[in-house]
PDB file of C-alpha atoms in Angstrom:
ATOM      1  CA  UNK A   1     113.916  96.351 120.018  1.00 87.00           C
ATOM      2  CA  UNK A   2     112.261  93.217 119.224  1.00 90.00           C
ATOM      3  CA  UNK A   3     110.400  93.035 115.837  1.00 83.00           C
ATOM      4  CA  UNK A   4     107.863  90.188 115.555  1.00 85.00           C
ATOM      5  CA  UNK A   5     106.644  89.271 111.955  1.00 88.00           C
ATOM      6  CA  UNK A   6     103.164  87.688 112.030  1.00 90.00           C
ATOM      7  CA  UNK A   7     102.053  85.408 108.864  1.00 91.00           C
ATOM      8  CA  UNK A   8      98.200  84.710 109.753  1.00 93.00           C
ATOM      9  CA  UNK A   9      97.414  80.943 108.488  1.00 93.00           C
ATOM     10  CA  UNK A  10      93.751  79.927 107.334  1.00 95.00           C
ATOM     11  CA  UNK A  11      91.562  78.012 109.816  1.00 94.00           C
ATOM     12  CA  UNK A  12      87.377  77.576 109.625  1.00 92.00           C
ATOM     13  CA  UNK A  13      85.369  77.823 112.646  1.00 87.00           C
ATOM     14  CA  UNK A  14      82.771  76.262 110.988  1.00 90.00           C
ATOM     15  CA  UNK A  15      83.362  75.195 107.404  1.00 88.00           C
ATOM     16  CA  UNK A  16      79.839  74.353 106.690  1.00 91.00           C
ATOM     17  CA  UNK A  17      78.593  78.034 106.674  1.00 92.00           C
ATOM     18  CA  UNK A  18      77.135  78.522 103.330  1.00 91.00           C
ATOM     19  CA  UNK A  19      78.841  81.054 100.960  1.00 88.00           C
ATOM     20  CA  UNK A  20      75.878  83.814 101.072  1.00 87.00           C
ATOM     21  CA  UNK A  21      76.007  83.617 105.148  1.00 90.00           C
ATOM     22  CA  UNK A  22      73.352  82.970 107.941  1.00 92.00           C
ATOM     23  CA  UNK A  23      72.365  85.745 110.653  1.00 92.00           C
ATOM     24  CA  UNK A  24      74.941  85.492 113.547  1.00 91.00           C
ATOM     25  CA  UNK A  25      72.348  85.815 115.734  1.00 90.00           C
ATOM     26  CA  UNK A  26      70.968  82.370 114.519  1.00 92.00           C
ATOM     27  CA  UNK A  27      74.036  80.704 114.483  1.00 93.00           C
ATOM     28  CA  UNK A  28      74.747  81.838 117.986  1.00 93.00           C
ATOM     29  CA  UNK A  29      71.395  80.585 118.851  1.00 95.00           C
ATOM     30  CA  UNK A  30      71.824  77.416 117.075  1.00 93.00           C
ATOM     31  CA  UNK A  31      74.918  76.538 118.504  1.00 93.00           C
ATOM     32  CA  UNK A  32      74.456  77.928 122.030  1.00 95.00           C
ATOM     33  CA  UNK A  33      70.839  78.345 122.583  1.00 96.00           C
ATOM     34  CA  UNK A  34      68.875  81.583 122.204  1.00 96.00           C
ATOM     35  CA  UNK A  35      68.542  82.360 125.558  1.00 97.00           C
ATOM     36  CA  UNK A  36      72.720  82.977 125.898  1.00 96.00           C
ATOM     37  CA  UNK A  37      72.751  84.786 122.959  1.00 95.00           C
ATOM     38  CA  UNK A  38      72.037  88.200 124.777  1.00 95.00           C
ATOM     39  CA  UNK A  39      74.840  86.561 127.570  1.00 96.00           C
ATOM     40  CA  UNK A  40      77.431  85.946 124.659  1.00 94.00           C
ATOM     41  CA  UNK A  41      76.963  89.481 123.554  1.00 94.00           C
ATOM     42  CA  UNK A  42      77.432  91.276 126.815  1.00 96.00           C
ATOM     43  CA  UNK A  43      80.373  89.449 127.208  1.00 96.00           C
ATOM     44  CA  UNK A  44      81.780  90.138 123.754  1.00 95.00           C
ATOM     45  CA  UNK A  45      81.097  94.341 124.047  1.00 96.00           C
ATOM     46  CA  UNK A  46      82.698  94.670 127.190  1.00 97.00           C
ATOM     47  CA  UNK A  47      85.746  92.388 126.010  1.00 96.00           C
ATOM     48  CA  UNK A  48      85.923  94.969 122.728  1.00 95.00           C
ATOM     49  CA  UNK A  49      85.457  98.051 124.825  1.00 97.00           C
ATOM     50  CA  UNK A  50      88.072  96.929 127.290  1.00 97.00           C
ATOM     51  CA  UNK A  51      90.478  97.268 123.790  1.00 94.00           C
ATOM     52  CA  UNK A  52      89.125 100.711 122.643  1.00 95.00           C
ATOM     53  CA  UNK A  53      86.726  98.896 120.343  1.00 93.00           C
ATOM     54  CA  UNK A  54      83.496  98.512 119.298  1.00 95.00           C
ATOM     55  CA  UNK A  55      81.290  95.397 118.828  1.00 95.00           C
ATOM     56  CA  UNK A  56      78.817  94.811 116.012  1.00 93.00           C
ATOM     57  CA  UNK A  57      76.045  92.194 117.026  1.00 88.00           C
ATOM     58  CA  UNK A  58      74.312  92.254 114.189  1.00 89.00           C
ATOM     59  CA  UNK A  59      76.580  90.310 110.854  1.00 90.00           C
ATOM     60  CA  UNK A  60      76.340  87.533 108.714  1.00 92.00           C
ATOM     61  CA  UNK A  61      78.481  84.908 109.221  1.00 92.00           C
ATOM     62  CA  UNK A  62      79.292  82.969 106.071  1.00 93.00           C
ATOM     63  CA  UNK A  63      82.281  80.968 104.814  1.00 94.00           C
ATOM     64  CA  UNK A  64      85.374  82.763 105.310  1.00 94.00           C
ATOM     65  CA  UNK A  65      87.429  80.647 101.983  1.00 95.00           C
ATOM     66  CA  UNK A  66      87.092  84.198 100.077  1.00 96.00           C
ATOM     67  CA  UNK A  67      88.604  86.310 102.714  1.00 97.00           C
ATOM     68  CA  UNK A  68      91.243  83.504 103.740  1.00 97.00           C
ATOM     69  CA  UNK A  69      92.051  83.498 100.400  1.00 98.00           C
ATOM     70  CA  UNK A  70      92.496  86.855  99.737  1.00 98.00           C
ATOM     71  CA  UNK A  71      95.275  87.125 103.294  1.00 97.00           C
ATOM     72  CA  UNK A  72      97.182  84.721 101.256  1.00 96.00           C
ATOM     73  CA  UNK A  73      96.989  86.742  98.780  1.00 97.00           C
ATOM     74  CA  UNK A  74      98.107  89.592 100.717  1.00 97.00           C
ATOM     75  CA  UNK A  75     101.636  87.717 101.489  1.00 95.00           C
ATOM     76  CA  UNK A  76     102.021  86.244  98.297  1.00 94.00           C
ATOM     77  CA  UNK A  77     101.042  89.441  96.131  1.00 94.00           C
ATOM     78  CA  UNK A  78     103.431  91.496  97.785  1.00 93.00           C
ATOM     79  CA  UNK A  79     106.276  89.421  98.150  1.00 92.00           C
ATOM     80  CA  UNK A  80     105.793  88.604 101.880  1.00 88.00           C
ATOM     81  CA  UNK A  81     105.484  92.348 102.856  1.00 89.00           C
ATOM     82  CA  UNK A  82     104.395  91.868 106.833  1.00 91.00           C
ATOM     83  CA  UNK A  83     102.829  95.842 106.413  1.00 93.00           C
ATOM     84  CA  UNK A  84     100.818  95.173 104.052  1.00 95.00           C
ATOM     85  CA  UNK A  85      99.480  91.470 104.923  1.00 95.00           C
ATOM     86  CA  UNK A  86      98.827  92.414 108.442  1.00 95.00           C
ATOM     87  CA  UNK A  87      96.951  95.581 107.681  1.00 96.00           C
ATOM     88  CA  UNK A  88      94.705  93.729 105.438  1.00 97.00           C
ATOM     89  CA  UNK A  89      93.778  91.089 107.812  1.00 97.00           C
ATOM     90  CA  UNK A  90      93.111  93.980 110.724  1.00 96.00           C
ATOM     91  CA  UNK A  91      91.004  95.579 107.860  1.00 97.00           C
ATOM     92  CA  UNK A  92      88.618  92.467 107.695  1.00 97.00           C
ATOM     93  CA  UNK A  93      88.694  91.502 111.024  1.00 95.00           C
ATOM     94  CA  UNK A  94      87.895  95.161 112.318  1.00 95.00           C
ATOM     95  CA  UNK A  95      84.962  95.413 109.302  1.00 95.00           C
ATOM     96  CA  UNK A  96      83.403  92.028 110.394  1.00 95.00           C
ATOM     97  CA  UNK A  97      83.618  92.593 114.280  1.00 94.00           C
ATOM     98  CA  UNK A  98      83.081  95.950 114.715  1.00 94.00           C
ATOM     99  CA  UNK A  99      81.539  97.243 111.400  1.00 94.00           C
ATOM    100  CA  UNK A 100      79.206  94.101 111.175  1.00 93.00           C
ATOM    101  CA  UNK A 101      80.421  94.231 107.730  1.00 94.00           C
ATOM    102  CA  UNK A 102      79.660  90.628 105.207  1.00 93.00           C
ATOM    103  CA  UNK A 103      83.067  89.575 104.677  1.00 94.00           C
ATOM    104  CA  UNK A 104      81.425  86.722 102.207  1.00 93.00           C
ATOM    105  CA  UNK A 105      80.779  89.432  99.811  1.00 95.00           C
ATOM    106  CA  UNK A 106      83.723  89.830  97.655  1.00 97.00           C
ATOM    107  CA  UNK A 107      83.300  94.327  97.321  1.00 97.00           C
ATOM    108  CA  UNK A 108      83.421  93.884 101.387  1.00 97.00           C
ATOM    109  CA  UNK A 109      86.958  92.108 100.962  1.00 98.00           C
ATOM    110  CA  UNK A 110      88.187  94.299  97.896  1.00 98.00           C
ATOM    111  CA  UNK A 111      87.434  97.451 100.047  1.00 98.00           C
ATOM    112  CA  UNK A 112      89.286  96.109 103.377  1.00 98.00           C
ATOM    113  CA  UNK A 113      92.018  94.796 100.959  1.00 98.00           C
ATOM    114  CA  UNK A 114      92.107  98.380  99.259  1.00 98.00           C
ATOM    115  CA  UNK A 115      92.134 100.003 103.173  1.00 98.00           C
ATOM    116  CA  UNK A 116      95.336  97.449 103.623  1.00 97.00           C
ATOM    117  CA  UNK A 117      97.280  98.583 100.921  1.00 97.00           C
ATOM    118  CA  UNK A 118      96.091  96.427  97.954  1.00 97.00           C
ATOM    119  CA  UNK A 119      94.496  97.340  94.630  1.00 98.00           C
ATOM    120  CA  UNK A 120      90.819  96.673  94.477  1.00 98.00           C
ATOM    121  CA  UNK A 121      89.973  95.891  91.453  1.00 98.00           C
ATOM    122  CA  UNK A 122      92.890  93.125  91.471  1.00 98.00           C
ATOM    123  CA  UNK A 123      91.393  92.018  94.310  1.00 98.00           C
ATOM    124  CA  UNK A 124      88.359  91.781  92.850  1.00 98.00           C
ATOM    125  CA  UNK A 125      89.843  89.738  89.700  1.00 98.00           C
ATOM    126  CA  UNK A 126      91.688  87.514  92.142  1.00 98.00           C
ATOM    127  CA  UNK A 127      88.363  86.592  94.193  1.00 98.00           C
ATOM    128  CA  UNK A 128      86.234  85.876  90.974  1.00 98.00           C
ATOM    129  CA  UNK A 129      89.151  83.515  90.427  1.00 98.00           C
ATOM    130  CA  UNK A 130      89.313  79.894  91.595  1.00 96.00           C
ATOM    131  CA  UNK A 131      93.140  80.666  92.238  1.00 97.00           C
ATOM    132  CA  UNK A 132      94.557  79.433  95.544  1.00 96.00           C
ATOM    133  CA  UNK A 133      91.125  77.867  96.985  1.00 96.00           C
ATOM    134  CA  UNK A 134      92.949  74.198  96.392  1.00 96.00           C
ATOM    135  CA  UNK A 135      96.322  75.727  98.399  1.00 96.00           C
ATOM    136  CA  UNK A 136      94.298  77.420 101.088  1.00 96.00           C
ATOM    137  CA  UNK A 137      91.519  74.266 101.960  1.00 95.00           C
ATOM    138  CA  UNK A 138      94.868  71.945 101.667  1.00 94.00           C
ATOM    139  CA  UNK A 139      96.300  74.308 104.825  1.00 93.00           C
ATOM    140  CA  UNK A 140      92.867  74.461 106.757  1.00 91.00           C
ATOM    141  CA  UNK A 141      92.446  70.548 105.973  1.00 83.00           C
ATOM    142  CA  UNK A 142      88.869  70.751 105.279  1.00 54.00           C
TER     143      UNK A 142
END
């Protein structure tokens, strides 16, 4: 059997989201016109469904340096364990996508990080640090 081992990397959609968010819907509709919005949604519920999944439409999309941060974390903390790094990132991917969950709000991440395998209130510490936002916007290239 092949084993794969999958180290996600940080990269912004849009790195000019501010840090408390913006509705998605008016991002959507900023960037692609509100009358595609309903369009883009359609298209991303049945794309979800067709993986067993659901689709929030309703979320705020914000800068993601918090929660790119903390999946470097999630590698670095635990000694490169794949497990644990990949369950984390599925944690705030899933929350943000399907949970419409604010994964610019640092109790958001520190719960998905927890769900993952990592201690929370590290998490938390780590977050209200500055640590590894200079490493992580060097490897986007902001």
């Amino acid at each position: 059997m092949t084993v794969f081992k999958v180290r996600w990397h940080p990269f912004m959609l849009d790195p000019t989201l501010p840090n408390e968010g913006v509705s998605r819907e008016a991002w959507l509709g900023k960037k692609f016109g509100d009358a595609r919005v309903p369009a883009l949604h359609a298209q991303m519920t049945k794309i979800f469904a067709d993986e067993g999944v659901s689709y929030a439409q309703k979320s705020i999309l914000g800068n993601t340096l918090n929660s790119h941060r903390l999946i470097r974390y999630s590698f670095d903390s635990t000694n490169g364990e794949y497990k644990v790094h990949n369950s984390v990132v599925n944690e705030i991917l899933l929350g943000y996508h399907s949970g419409g969950k604010n994964i610019t709000d640092i109790n958001v991440l520190a719960a998905a990080a927890k769900r993952g395998g990592l201690d929370a209130e590290k998490v938390i510490a780590f977050l209200k640090s500055d640590e590894s936002s200079k490493e992580v916007l060097d490897e986007i290239k902001v």
